[in-house]
Tab-separated table of C-alpha atoms in Angstrom:
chain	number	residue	atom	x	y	z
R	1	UNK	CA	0.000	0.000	0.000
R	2	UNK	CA	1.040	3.158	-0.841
R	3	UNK	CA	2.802	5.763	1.461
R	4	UNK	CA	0.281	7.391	4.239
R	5	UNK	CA	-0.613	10.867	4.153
R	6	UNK	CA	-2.888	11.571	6.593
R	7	UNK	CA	-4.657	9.350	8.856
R	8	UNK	CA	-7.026	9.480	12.104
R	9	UNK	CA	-8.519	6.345	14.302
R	10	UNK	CA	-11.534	7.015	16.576
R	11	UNK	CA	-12.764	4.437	18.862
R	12	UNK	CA	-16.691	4.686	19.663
R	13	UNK	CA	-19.431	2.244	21.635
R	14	UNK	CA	-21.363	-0.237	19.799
R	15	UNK	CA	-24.387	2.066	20.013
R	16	UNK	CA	-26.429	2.609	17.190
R	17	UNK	CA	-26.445	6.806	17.986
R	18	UNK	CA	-23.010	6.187	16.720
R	19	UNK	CA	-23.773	5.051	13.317
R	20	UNK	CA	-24.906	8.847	12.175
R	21	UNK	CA	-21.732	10.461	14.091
R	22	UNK	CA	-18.850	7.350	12.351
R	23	UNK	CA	-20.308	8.497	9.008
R	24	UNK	CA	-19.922	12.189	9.325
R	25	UNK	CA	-16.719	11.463	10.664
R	26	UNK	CA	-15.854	10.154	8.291
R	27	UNK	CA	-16.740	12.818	5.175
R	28	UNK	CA	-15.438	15.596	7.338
R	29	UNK	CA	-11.827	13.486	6.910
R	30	UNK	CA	-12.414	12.938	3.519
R	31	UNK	CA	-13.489	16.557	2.745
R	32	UNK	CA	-9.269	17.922	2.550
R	33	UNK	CA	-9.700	15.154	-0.882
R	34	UNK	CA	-12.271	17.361	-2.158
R	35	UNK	CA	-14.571	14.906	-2.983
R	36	UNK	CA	-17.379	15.701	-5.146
R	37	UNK	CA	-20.695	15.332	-3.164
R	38	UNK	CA	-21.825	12.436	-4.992
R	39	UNK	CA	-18.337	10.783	-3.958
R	40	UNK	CA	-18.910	11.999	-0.018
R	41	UNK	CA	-22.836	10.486	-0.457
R	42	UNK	CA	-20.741	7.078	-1.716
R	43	UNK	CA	-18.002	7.463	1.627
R	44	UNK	CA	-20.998	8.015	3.882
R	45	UNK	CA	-23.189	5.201	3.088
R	46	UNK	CA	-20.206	2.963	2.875
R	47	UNK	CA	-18.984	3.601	6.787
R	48	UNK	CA	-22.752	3.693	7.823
R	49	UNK	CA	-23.283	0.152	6.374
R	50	UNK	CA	-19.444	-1.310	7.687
R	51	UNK	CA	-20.514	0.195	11.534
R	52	UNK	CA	-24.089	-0.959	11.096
R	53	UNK	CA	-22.957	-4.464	10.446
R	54	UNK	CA	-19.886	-4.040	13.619
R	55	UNK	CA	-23.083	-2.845	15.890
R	56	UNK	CA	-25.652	-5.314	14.667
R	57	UNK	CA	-23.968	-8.509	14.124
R	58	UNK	CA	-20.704	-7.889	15.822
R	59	UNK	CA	-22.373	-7.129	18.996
R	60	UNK	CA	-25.550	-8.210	19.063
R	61	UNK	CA	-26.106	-8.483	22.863
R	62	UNK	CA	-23.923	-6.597	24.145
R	63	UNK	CA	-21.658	-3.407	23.851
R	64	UNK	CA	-18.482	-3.258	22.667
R	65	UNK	CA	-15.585	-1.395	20.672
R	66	UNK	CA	-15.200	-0.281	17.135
R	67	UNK	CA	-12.459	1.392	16.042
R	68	UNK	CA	-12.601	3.523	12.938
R	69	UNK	CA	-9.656	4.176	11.352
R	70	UNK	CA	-9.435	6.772	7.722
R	71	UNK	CA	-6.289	6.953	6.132
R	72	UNK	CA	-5.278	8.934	3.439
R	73	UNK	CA	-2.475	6.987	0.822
R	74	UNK	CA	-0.662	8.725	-1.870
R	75	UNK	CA	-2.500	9.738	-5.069
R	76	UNK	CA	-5.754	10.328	-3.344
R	77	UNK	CA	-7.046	7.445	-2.065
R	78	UNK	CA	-8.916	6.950	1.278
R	79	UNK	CA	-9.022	3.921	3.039
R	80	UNK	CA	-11.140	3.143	5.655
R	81	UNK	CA	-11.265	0.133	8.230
R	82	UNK	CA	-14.067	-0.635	10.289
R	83	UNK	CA	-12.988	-3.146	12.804
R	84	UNK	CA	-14.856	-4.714	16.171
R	85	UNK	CA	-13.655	-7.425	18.501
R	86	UNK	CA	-17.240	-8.695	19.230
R	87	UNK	CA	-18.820	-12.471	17.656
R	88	UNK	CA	-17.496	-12.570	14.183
R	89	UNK	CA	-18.523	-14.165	11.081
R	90	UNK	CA	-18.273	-18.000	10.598
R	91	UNK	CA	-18.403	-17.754	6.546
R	92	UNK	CA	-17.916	-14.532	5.341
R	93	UNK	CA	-18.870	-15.680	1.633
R	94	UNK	CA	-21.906	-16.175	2.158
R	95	UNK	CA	-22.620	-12.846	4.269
R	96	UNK	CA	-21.346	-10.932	1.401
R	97	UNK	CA	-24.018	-12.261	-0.647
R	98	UNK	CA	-26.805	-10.048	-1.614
R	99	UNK	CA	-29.953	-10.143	0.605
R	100	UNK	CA	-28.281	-12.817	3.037
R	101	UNK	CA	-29.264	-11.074	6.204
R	102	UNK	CA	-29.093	-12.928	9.986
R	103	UNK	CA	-30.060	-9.727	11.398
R	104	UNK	CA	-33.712	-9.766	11.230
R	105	UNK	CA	-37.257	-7.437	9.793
R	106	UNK	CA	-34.866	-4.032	10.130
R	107	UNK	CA	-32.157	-5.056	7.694
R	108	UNK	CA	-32.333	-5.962	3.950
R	109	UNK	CA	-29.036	-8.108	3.340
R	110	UNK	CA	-27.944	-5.604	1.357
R	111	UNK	CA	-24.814	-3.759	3.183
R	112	UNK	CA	-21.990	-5.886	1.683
R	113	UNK	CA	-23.593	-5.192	-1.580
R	114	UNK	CA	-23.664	-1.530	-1.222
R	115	UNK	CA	-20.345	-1.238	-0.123
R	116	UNK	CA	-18.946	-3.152	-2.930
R	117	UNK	CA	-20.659	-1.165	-5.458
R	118	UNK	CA	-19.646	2.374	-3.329
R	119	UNK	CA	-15.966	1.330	-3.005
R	120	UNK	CA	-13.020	0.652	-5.122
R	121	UNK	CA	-12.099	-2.207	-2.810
R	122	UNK	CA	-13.336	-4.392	0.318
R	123	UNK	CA	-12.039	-6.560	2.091
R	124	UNK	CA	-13.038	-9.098	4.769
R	125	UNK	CA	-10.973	-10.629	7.836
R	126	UNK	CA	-13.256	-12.054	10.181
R	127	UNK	CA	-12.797	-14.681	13.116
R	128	UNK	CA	-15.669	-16.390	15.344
R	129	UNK	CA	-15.374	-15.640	18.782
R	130	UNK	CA	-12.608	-12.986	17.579
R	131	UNK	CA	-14.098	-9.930	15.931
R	132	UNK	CA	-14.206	-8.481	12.545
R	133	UNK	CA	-12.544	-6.173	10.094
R	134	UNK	CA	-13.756	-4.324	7.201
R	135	UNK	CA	-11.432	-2.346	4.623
R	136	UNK	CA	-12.399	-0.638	2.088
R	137	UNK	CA	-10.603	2.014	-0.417
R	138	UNK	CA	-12.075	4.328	-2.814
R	139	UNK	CA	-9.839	6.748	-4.888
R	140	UNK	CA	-10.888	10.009	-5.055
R	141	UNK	CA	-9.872	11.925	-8.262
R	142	UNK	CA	-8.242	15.290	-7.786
R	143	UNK	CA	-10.127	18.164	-9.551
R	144	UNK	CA	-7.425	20.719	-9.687
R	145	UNK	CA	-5.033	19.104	-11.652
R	146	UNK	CA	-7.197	18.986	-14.809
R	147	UNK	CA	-9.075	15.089	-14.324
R	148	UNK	CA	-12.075	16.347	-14.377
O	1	UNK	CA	-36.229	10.636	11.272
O	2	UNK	CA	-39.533	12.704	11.228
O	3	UNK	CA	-42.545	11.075	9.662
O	4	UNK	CA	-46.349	12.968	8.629
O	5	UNK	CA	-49.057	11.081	7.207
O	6	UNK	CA	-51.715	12.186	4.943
O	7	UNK	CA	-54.142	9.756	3.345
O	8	UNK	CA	-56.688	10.600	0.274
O	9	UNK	CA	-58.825	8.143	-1.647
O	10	UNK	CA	-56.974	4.895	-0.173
O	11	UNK	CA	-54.321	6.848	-1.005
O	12	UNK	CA	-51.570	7.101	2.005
O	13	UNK	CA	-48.526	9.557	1.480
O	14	UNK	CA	-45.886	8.887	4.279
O	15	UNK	CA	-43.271	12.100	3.975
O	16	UNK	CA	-40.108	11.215	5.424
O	17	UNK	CA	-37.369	13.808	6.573
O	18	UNK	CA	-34.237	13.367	7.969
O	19	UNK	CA	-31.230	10.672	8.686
O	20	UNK	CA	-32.727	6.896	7.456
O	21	UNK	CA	-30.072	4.551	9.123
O	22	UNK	CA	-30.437	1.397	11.040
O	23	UNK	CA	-30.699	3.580	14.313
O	24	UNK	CA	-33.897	4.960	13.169
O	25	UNK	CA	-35.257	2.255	10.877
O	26	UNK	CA	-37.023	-0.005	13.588
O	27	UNK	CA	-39.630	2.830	14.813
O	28	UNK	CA	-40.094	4.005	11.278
O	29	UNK	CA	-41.279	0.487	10.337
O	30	UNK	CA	-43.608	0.488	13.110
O	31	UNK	CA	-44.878	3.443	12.373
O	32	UNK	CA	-45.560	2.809	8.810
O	33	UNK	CA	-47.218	-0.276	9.946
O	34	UNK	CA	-49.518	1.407	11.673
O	35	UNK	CA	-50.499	3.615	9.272
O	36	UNK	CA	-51.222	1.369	6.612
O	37	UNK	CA	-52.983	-0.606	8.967
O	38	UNK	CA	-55.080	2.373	10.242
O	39	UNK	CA	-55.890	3.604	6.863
O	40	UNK	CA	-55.527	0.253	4.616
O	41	UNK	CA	-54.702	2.206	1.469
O	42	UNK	CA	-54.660	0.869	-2.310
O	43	UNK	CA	-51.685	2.935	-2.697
O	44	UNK	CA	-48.874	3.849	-0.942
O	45	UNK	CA	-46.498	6.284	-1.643
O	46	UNK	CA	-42.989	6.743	0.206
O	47	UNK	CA	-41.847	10.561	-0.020
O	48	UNK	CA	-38.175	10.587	0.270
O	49	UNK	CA	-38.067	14.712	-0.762
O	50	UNK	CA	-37.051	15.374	2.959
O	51	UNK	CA	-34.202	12.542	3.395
O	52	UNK	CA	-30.971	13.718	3.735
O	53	UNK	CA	-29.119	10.221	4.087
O	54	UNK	CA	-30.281	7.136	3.447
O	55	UNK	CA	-28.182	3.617	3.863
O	56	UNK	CA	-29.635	0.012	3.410
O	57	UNK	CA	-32.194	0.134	6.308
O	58	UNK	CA	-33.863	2.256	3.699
O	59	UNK	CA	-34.355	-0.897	1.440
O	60	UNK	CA	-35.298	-2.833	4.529
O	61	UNK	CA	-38.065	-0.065	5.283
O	62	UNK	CA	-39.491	-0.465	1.529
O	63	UNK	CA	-39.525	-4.070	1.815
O	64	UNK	CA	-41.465	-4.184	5.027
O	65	UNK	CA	-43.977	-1.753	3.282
O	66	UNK	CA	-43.860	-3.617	-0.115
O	67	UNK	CA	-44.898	-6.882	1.968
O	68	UNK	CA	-47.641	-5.300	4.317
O	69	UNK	CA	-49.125	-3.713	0.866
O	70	UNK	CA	-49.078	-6.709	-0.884
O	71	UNK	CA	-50.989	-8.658	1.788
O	72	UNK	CA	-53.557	-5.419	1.203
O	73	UNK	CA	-53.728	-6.042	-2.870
O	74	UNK	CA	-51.463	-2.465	-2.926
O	75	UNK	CA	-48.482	-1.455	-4.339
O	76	UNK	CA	-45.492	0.836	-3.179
O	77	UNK	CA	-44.359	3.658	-5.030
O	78	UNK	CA	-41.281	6.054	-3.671
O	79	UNK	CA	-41.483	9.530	-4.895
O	80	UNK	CA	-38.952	12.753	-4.983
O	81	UNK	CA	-35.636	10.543	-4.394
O	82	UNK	CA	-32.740	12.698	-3.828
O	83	UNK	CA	-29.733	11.377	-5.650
O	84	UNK	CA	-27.983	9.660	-2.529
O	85	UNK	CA	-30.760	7.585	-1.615
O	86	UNK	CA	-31.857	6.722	-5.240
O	87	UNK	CA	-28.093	5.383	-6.101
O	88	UNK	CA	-28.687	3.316	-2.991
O	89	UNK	CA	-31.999	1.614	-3.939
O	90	UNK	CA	-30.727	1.211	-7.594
O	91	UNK	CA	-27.580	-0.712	-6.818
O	92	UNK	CA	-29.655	-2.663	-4.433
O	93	UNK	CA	-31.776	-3.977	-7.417
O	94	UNK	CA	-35.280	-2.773	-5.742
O	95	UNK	CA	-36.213	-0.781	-8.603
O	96	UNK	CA	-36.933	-3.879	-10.627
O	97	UNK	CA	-39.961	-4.584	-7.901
O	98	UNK	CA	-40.879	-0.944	-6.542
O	99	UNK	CA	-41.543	2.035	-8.623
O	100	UNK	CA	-39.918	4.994	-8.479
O	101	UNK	CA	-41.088	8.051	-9.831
């Protein structure tokens, strides 16, 4: 991976008030890219859908830690991690699939899906019993030199 | 996440404004439930004008209503879709069974 640039890590509770204040976390880091605001809408849902799934499935009956990290690389590209130490995933295949869901009436299977199709990359480590890390990287194009 | 209802010839509008995230989702399913079941509409229709973020739970939220609506012999339709949410329902594929307008 390329050199880092930039980079902040925030550590928050599994509670779902967090969900809103990960994502605008989140675009406020990603802002000094200058995304455009279709490109912040894309970094936004992505993080809300990575801490959803921490919160949801990671920690379902209890609280726990997630730790945020956003890390700017060289030639603009922002990578974020999403990580929890709560249940884990036992096959991590078949939770990326589209409308796979074990978290009941209030979610639609779809996260994984959306974060794929939001993202450059993602990436899945995930351990039962151990916790869970997301990573995903999306390059954001810089408008001044002429790109765009 | 705010939510007014207005109903007119078995027609229920539910106007939604704010933050749609998994946080929120839960009581705005209930809610919807309960106004569909209060006013058992033909039609419902999902006004998204006043959302200002919108993640999966959204598509959850539609689904719920598509299912309750069905049961009714109704149909869903989601009107005035900003651009965040709408990229979100189209790449999850609900398009194909909800209309948008």
């Amino acid at each position: 991976m390329k050199r880092t640039e930039n980079y902040v890590k925030i550590e928050f509770l599994s509670r779902s008030t967090n969900e809103s204040f990960a994502r605008i976390a989140a675009a406020g880091f990603a802002a000094q890219l200058d995304p455009t605001l279709d490109e912040l809408g894309d970094i936004k849902t992505a993080v809300s859908e990575a801490v959803t799934n921490a919160i949801v499935h990671g920690y379902p009956d209890e609280l726990g830690r997630i730790l945020l990290k956003l890390r700017i690389a060289e030639g603009g590209v922002l990578e974020i991690s999403v990580r929890d130490w709560g249940r884990g995933i036992e096959n991590v295949e078949q939770a990326r699939q589209p409308l796979f869901t074990t978290g009941g009436a209030e979610r639609s299977g779809m996260g994984f899906t959306i974060m794929e199709s939001f993202m450059d990359r993602l990436s899945v480590k995930s351990q039962p019993g151990k916790g869970t890390t997301v990573t995903m990287r999306k390059r954001i194009a810089t408008r001044a030199n002429g790109k765009r | 996440m705010e939510i007014s209802a207005s109903s007119r010839e078995r027609r229920l509008t539910l106007r939604l404004k704010g933050e749609l995230d998994h946080h929120g989702a839960r009581g705005l399913i209930r809610r919807a439930e309960q106004e569909i079941d209060t006013s058992l509409p033909l039609q419902l229709a999902l006004d998204f004008g006043g959302v200002t973020f919108m993640d999966s739970s959204g598509i959850a939220v539609v689904i719920r209503c598509r299912q309750r609506m069905r049961e009714l012999g109704g149909t869903v339709t989601l009107c005035q879709v900003p651009a965040q949410p709408r990229k979100v329902f189209e790449a999850s594929g609900i398009t194909r069974l909800v209309a948008m307008e």
